[in-house]
Amino acid sequence: MKEQYIWPLVGVALGWLLNAMSASAKVRAENRKSSARLLSKLIQIKSQVVIYRSTTRAMQPMFGKHPEYEEFRVGLIARHFLKPDSLEHDFKSAIDDYSSLYPLSASKLESTYQAILKLKTVNLKAASNDPEIYKKLYKTIELNAEGIETAIETHIKECAFHHGLVTYLKVKFTNYTKVIKKLGPKDIEHLVGPVGNLNSVMDKFNNTHNKQFKSDS
């Protein structure tokens, strides 16, 4: 083939290769962006689940009656779980974006999302007057919360791996998230006060939560 025909063909081939490389780079960038968005929401929700579990474990023995404790627990969820209010929507949106990249992982995330919604909405006030029934139902809530925390940790590692090696190593070997400290005896004493006044207890919890969060930041 004459040289005058070869060089135009080489130019076309190089142009196609550069376009393919550019498109591939854009796809990788979008993939990393989707993974990063989901990862940040997972870490945020995991912190709130840990706070919920540590607080309920510390506070439950302080209440003499199940109805009073359940009112506190429901109030705790309403005021501090999946906050800010946009977090639930943002998390679901991040899962939907992620599903186009990793559909199998996204299906597991969807199951975790449904479990999180169940934890947020479950209310045992109607059963709290029957000690035996309440204990059995409350045990399912505890197991659900424990399962959510374990599942989210798995999702975080998988999502970090998809984002990149450096991110995965940070998640695997460093303290990648700062979580509120578990309540100690002094914290509990300050938090409870007169347990009969539930609104006062919730206000004290809110103030304690904010102060500890700032000190950990």
PDB file of N, CA and C in Angstrom, residues 64-132:
ATOM      1  N   GLY A  64     -37.858   1.606  84.444  1.00  0.00           N
ATOM      2  CA  GLY A  64     -38.519   0.541  85.179  1.00  0.00           C
ATOM      3  C   GLY A  64     -39.660  -0.106  84.430  1.00  0.00           C
ATOM      4  N   LYS A  65     -40.252   0.635  83.487  1.00  0.00           N
ATOM      5  CA  LYS A  65     -41.411   0.119  82.764  1.00  0.00           C
ATOM      6  C   LYS A  65     -41.148   0.134  81.264  1.00  0.00           C
ATOM      7  N   HIS A  66     -41.638  -0.908  80.590  1.00  0.00           N
ATOM      8  CA  HIS A  66     -41.440  -1.015  79.144  1.00  0.00           C
ATOM      9  C   HIS A  66     -42.083   0.133  78.359  1.00  0.00           C
ATOM     10  N   PRO A  67     -43.306   0.574  78.706  1.00  0.00           N
ATOM     11  CA  PRO A  67     -43.899   1.685  77.940  1.00  0.00           C
ATOM     12  C   PRO A  67     -43.047   2.950  77.970  1.00  0.00           C
ATOM     13  N   GLU A  68     -42.455   3.248  79.133  1.00  0.00           N
ATOM     14  CA  GLU A  68     -41.611   4.440  79.242  1.00  0.00           C
ATOM     15  C   GLU A  68     -40.355   4.295  78.382  1.00  0.00           C
ATOM     16  N   TYR A  69     -39.745   3.122  78.437  1.00  0.00           N
ATOM     17  CA  TYR A  69     -38.536   2.911  77.639  1.00  0.00           C
ATOM     18  C   TYR A  69     -38.847   2.952  76.153  1.00  0.00           C
ATOM     19  N   GLU A  70     -39.955   2.336  75.736  1.00  0.00           N
ATOM     20  CA  GLU A  70     -40.300   2.322  74.314  1.00  0.00           C
ATOM     21  C   GLU A  70     -40.577   3.736  73.807  1.00  0.00           C
ATOM     22  N   GLU A  71     -41.198   4.558  74.657  1.00  0.00           N
ATOM     23  CA  GLU A  71     -41.421   5.958  74.269  1.00  0.00           C
ATOM     24  C   GLU A  71     -40.085   6.671  74.064  1.00  0.00           C
ATOM     25  N   PHE A  72     -39.136   6.392  74.954  1.00  0.00           N
ATOM     26  CA  PHE A  72     -37.801   6.970  74.803  1.00  0.00           C
ATOM     27  C   PHE A  72     -37.133   6.473  73.525  1.00  0.00           C
ATOM     28  N   ARG A  73     -37.202   5.160  73.274  1.00  0.00           N
ATOM     29  CA  ARG A  73     -36.544   4.573  72.103  1.00  0.00           C
ATOM     30  C   ARG A  73     -37.113   5.133  70.801  1.00  0.00           C
ATOM     31  N   VAL A  74     -38.435   5.227  70.728  1.00  0.00           N
ATOM     32  CA  VAL A  74     -39.076   5.772  69.529  1.00  0.00           C
ATOM     33  C   VAL A  74     -38.688   7.235  69.337  1.00  0.00           C
ATOM     34  N   GLY A  75     -38.624   7.983  70.441  1.00  0.00           N
ATOM     35  CA  GLY A  75     -38.199   9.383  70.353  1.00  0.00           C
ATOM     36  C   GLY A  75     -36.750   9.515  69.913  1.00  0.00           C
ATOM     37  N   LEU A  76     -35.915   8.594  70.385  1.00  0.00           N
ATOM     38  CA  LEU A  76     -34.505   8.579  69.986  1.00  0.00           C
ATOM     39  C   LEU A  76     -34.367   8.373  68.481  1.00  0.00           C
ATOM     40  N   ILE A  77     -35.114   7.412  67.954  1.00  0.00           N
ATOM     41  CA  ILE A  77     -35.104   7.148  66.513  1.00  0.00           C
ATOM     42  C   ILE A  77     -35.585   8.367  65.737  1.00  0.00           C
ATOM     43  N   ALA A  78     -36.689   8.950  66.190  1.00  0.00           N
ATOM     44  CA  ALA A  78     -37.292  10.074  65.466  1.00  0.00           C
ATOM     45  C   ALA A  78     -36.365  11.279  65.404  1.00  0.00           C
ATOM     46  N   ARG A  79     -35.572  11.478  66.453  1.00  0.00           N
ATOM     47  CA  ARG A  79     -34.764  12.692  66.533  1.00  0.00           C
ATOM     48  C   ARG A  79     -33.329  12.518  66.039  1.00  0.00           C
ATOM     49  N   HIS A  80     -32.838  11.276  66.010  1.00  0.00           N
ATOM     50  CA  HIS A  80     -31.406  11.108  65.739  1.00  0.00           C
ATOM     51  C   HIS A  80     -31.057  10.072  64.678  1.00  0.00           C
ATOM     52  N   PHE A  81     -32.031   9.350  64.142  1.00  0.00           N
ATOM     53  CA  PHE A  81     -31.717   8.290  63.183  1.00  0.00           C
ATOM     54  C   PHE A  81     -32.105   8.712  61.773  1.00  0.00           C
ATOM     55  N   LEU A  82     -31.215   8.421  60.819  1.00  0.00           N
ATOM     56  CA  LEU A  82     -31.374   8.861  59.427  1.00  0.00           C
ATOM     57  C   LEU A  82     -31.548  10.371  59.356  1.00  0.00           C
ATOM     58  N   LYS A  83     -30.687  11.058  60.052  1.00  0.00           N
ATOM     59  CA  LYS A  83     -30.684  12.519  60.040  1.00  0.00           C
ATOM     60  C   LYS A  83     -29.409  13.018  59.378  1.00  0.00           C
ATOM     61  N   PRO A  84     -29.459  14.100  58.608  1.00  0.00           N
ATOM     62  CA  PRO A  84     -30.627  14.940  58.336  1.00  0.00           C
ATOM     63  C   PRO A  84     -31.705  14.201  57.553  1.00  0.00           C
ATOM     64  N   ASP A  85     -32.870  14.840  57.422  1.00  0.00           N
ATOM     65  CA  ASP A  85     -34.011  14.194  56.784  1.00  0.00           C
ATOM     66  C   ASP A  85     -33.719  13.752  55.357  1.00  0.00           C
ATOM     67  N   SER A  86     -32.787  14.408  54.701  1.00  0.00           N
ATOM     68  CA  SER A  86     -32.463  14.081  53.308  1.00  0.00           C
ATOM     69  C   SER A  86     -31.621  12.810  53.177  1.00  0.00           C
ATOM     70  N   LEU A  87     -31.103  12.296  54.293  1.00  0.00           N
ATOM     71  CA  LEU A  87     -30.177  11.163  54.232  1.00  0.00           C
ATOM     72  C   LEU A  87     -30.832   9.918  53.630  1.00  0.00           C
ATOM     73  N   GLU A  88     -32.069   9.640  54.029  1.00  0.00           N
ATOM     74  CA  GLU A  88     -32.755   8.448  53.506  1.00  0.00           C
ATOM     75  C   GLU A  88     -32.882   8.509  51.984  1.00  0.00           C
ATOM     76  N   HIS A  89     -33.329   9.657  51.469  1.00  0.00           N
ATOM     77  CA  HIS A  89     -33.481   9.819  50.013  1.00  0.00           C
ATOM     78  C   HIS A  89     -32.131   9.743  49.309  1.00  0.00           C
ATOM     79  N   ASP A  90     -31.131  10.396  49.877  1.00  0.00           N
ATOM     80  CA  ASP A  90     -29.802  10.412  49.256  1.00  0.00           C
ATOM     81  C   ASP A  90     -29.190   9.012  49.222  1.00  0.00           C
ATOM     82  N   PHE A  91     -29.415   8.252  50.276  1.00  0.00           N
ATOM     83  CA  PHE A  91     -28.891   6.887  50.336  1.00  0.00           C
ATOM     84  C   PHE A  91     -29.543   6.009  49.269  1.00  0.00           C
ATOM     85  N   LYS A  92     -30.866   6.105  49.148  1.00  0.00           N
ATOM     86  CA  LYS A  92     -31.582   5.312  48.133  1.00  0.00           C
ATOM     87  C   LYS A  92     -31.154   5.721  46.730  1.00  0.00           C
ATOM     88  N   SER A  93     -30.981   7.010  46.506  1.00  0.00           N
ATOM     89  CA  SER A  93     -30.541   7.499  45.200  1.00  0.00           C
ATOM     90  C   SER A  93     -29.140   6.988  44.872  1.00  0.00           C
ATOM     91  N   ALA A  94     -28.267   6.958  45.878  1.00  0.00           N
ATOM     92  CA  ALA A  94     -26.901   6.463  45.672  1.00  0.00           C
ATOM     93  C   ALA A  94     -26.908   4.971  45.330  1.00  0.00           C
ATOM     94  N   ILE A  95     -27.802   4.215  45.961  1.00  0.00           N
ATOM     95  CA  ILE A  95     -27.923   2.785  45.644  1.00  0.00           C
ATOM     96  C   ILE A  95     -28.385   2.594  44.207  1.00  0.00           C
ATOM     97  N   ASP A  96     -29.364   3.394  43.788  1.00  0.00           N
ATOM     98  CA  ASP A  96     -29.882   3.291  42.418  1.00  0.00           C
ATOM     99  C   ASP A  96     -28.790   3.583  41.389  1.00  0.00           C
ATOM    100  N   ASP A  97     -27.976   4.602  41.645  1.00  0.00           N
ATOM    101  CA  ASP A  97     -26.869   4.916  40.735  1.00  0.00           C
ATOM    102  C   ASP A  97     -25.850   3.777  40.701  1.00  0.00           C
ATOM    103  N   TYR A  98     -25.589   3.233  41.859  1.00  0.00           N
ATOM    104  CA  TYR A  98     -24.605   2.155  42.006  1.00  0.00           C
ATOM    105  C   TYR A  98     -25.067   0.875  41.308  1.00  0.00           C
ATOM    106  N   SER A  99     -26.387   0.684  41.242  1.00  0.00           N
ATOM    107  CA  SER A  99     -26.931  -0.557  40.677  1.00  0.00           C
ATOM    108  C   SER A  99     -26.609  -0.721  39.198  1.00  0.00           C
ATOM    109  N   SER A 100     -26.439   0.392  38.486  1.00  0.00           N
ATOM    110  CA  SER A 100     -26.101   0.300  37.064  1.00  0.00           C
ATOM    111  C   SER A 100     -24.661  -0.166  36.853  1.00  0.00           C
ATOM    112  N   LEU A 101     -23.840  -0.040  37.893  1.00  0.00           N
ATOM    113  CA  LEU A 101     -22.443  -0.462  37.819  1.00  0.00           C
ATOM    114  C   LEU A 101     -22.243  -1.859  38.399  1.00  0.00           C
ATOM    115  N   TYR A 102     -22.861  -2.101  39.552  1.00  0.00           N
ATOM    116  CA  TYR A 102     -22.672  -3.368  40.262  1.00  0.00           C
ATOM    117  C   TYR A 102     -24.040  -3.889  40.726  1.00  0.00           C
ATOM    118  N   PRO A 103     -24.811  -4.485  39.836  1.00  0.00           N
ATOM    119  CA  PRO A 103     -26.186  -4.893  40.163  1.00  0.00           C
ATOM    120  C   PRO A 103     -26.287  -5.910  41.297  1.00  0.00           C
ATOM    121  N   LEU A 104     -25.350  -6.848  41.387  1.00  0.00           N
ATOM    122  CA  LEU A 104     -25.409  -7.850  42.450  1.00  0.00           C
ATOM    123  C   LEU A 104     -25.181  -7.212  43.817  1.00  0.00           C
ATOM    124  N   SER A 105     -24.202  -6.328  43.890  1.00  0.00           N
ATOM    125  CA  SER A 105     -23.945  -5.617  45.147  1.00  0.00           C
ATOM    126  C   SER A 105     -25.129  -4.741  45.519  1.00  0.00           C
ATOM    127  N   ALA A 106     -25.730  -4.117  44.511  1.00  0.00           N
ATOM    128  CA  ALA A 106     -26.856  -3.219  44.759  1.00  0.00           C
ATOM    129  C   ALA A 106     -28.069  -3.971  45.304  1.00  0.00           C
ATOM    130  N   SER A 107     -28.260  -5.217  44.875  1.00  0.00           N
ATOM    131  CA  SER A 107     -29.394  -5.999  45.387  1.00  0.00           C
ATOM    132  C   SER A 107     -29.235  -6.273  46.882  1.00  0.00           C
ATOM    133  N   LYS A 108     -28.004  -6.516  47.321  1.00  0.00           N
ATOM    134  CA  LYS A 108     -27.747  -6.703  48.752  1.00  0.00           C
ATOM    135  C   LYS A 108     -27.930  -5.387  49.503  1.00  0.00           C
ATOM    136  N   LEU A 109     -27.508  -4.299  48.889  1.00  0.00           N
ATOM    137  CA  LEU A 109     -27.698  -2.979  49.494  1.00  0.00           C
ATOM    138  C   LEU A 109     -29.178  -2.663  49.664  1.00  0.00           C
ATOM    139  N   GLU A 110     -29.976  -3.064  48.702  1.00  0.00           N
ATOM    140  CA  GLU A 110     -31.420  -2.824  48.782  1.00  0.00           C
ATOM    141  C   GLU A 110     -32.022  -3.553  49.979  1.00  0.00           C
ATOM    142  N   SER A 111     -31.560  -4.767  50.238  1.00  0.00           N
ATOM    143  CA  SER A 111     -32.041  -5.517  51.402  1.00  0.00           C
ATOM    144  C   SER A 111     -31.668  -4.805  52.699  1.00  0.00           C
ATOM    145  N   THR A 112     -30.446  -4.290  52.750  1.00  0.00           N
ATOM    146  CA  THR A 112     -30.010  -3.541  53.930  1.00  0.00           C
ATOM    147  C   THR A 112     -30.824  -2.267  54.089  1.00  0.00           C
ATOM    148  N   TYR A 113     -31.110  -1.605  52.979  1.00  0.00           N
ATOM    149  CA  TYR A 113     -31.926  -0.385  53.002  1.00  0.00           C
ATOM    150  C   TYR A 113     -33.305  -0.670  53.600  1.00  0.00           C
ATOM    151  N   GLN A 114     -33.928  -1.773  53.205  1.00  0.00           N
ATOM    152  CA  GLN A 114     -35.240  -2.128  53.740  1.00  0.00           C
ATOM    153  C   GLN A 114     -35.163  -2.425  55.241  1.00  0.00           C
ATOM    154  N   ALA A 115     -34.084  -3.065  55.673  1.00  0.00           N
ATOM    155  CA  ALA A 115     -33.901  -3.341  57.102  1.00  0.00           C
ATOM    156  C   ALA A 115     -33.737  -2.046  57.889  1.00  0.00           C
ATOM    157  N   ILE A 116     -33.051  -1.079  57.298  1.00  0.00           N
ATOM    158  CA  ILE A 116     -32.869   0.225  57.941  1.00  0.00           C
ATOM    159  C   ILE A 116     -34.207   0.939  58.093  1.00  0.00           C
ATOM    160  N   LEU A 117     -35.032   0.888  57.057  1.00  0.00           N
ATOM    161  CA  LEU A 117     -36.362   1.505  57.130  1.00  0.00           C
ATOM    162  C   LEU A 117     -37.216   0.833  58.205  1.00  0.00           C
ATOM    163  N   LYS A 118     -37.076  -0.486  58.328  1.00  0.00           N
ATOM    164  CA  LYS A 118     -37.829  -1.205  59.355  1.00  0.00           C
ATOM    165  C   LYS A 118     -37.408  -0.749  60.744  1.00  0.00           C
ATOM    166  N   LEU A 119     -36.101  -0.591  60.958  1.00  0.00           N
ATOM    167  CA  LEU A 119     -35.608  -0.112  62.249  1.00  0.00           C
ATOM    168  C   LEU A 119     -36.125   1.286  62.540  1.00  0.00           C
ATOM    169  N   LYS A 120     -36.217   2.098  61.515  1.00  0.00           N
ATOM    170  CA  LYS A 120     -36.671   3.477  61.694  1.00  0.00           C
ATOM    171  C   LYS A 120     -38.150   3.563  62.052  1.00  0.00           C
ATOM    172  N   THR A 121     -38.956   2.690  61.491  1.00  0.00           N
ATOM    173  CA  THR A 121     -40.410   2.833  61.609  1.00  0.00           C
ATOM    174  C   THR A 121     -41.063   1.923  62.646  1.00  0.00           C
ATOM    175  N   VAL A 122     -40.366   0.876  63.090  1.00  0.00           N
ATOM    176  CA  VAL A 122     -41.003  -0.066  64.014  1.00  0.00           C
ATOM    177  C   VAL A 122     -41.342   0.622  65.331  1.00  0.00           C
ATOM    178  N   ASN A 123     -42.541   0.338  65.832  1.00  0.00           N
ATOM    179  CA  ASN A 123     -43.032   0.955  67.060  1.00  0.00           C
ATOM    180  C   ASN A 123     -43.734  -0.123  67.880  1.00  0.00           C
ATOM    181  N   LEU A 124     -43.235  -0.357  69.088  1.00  0.00           N
ATOM    182  CA  LEU A 124     -43.777  -1.418  69.936  1.00  0.00           C
ATOM    183  C   LEU A 124     -44.601  -0.875  71.100  1.00  0.00           C
ATOM    184  N   LYS A 125     -45.078   0.353  70.994  1.00  0.00           N
ATOM    185  CA  LYS A 125     -45.848   0.936  72.097  1.00  0.00           C
ATOM    186  C   LYS A 125     -47.081   0.106  72.417  1.00  0.00           C
ATOM    187  N   ALA A 126     -47.736  -0.420  71.382  1.00  0.00           N
ATOM    188  CA  ALA A 126     -48.954  -1.201  71.603  1.00  0.00           C
ATOM    189  C   ALA A 126     -48.671  -2.496  72.354  1.00  0.00           C
ATOM    190  N   ALA A 127     -47.464  -3.029  72.205  1.00  0.00           N
ATOM    191  CA  ALA A 127     -47.109  -4.291  72.859  1.00  0.00           C
ATOM    192  C   ALA A 127     -46.359  -4.087  74.166  1.00  0.00           C
ATOM    193  N   SER A 128     -46.033  -2.855  74.498  1.00  0.00           N
ATOM    194  CA  SER A 128     -45.156  -2.598  75.646  1.00  0.00           C
ATOM    195  C   SER A 128     -45.813  -2.888  76.992  1.00  0.00           C
ATOM    196  N   ASN A 129     -47.140  -3.017  77.026  1.00  0.00           N
ATOM    197  CA  ASN A 129     -47.821  -3.312  78.294  1.00  0.00           C
ATOM    198  C   ASN A 129     -47.792  -4.798  78.640  1.00  0.00           C
ATOM    199  N   ASP A 130     -47.397  -5.621  77.679  1.00  0.00           N
ATOM    200  CA  ASP A 130     -47.254  -7.058  77.931  1.00  0.00           C
ATOM    201  C   ASP A 130     -45.764  -7.390  77.950  1.00  0.00           C
ATOM    202  N   PRO A 131     -45.181  -7.605  79.132  1.00  0.00           N
ATOM    203  CA  PRO A 131     -43.722  -7.787  79.251  1.00  0.00           C
ATOM    204  C   PRO A 131     -43.161  -8.899  78.375  1.00  0.00           C
ATOM    205  N   GLU A 132     -43.826 -10.051  78.330  1.00  0.00           N
ATOM    206  CA  GLU A 132     -43.295 -11.187  77.574  1.00  0.00           C
ATOM    207  C   GLU A 132     -43.307 -10.919  76.074  1.00  0.00           C
TER     208      GLU A 132
END
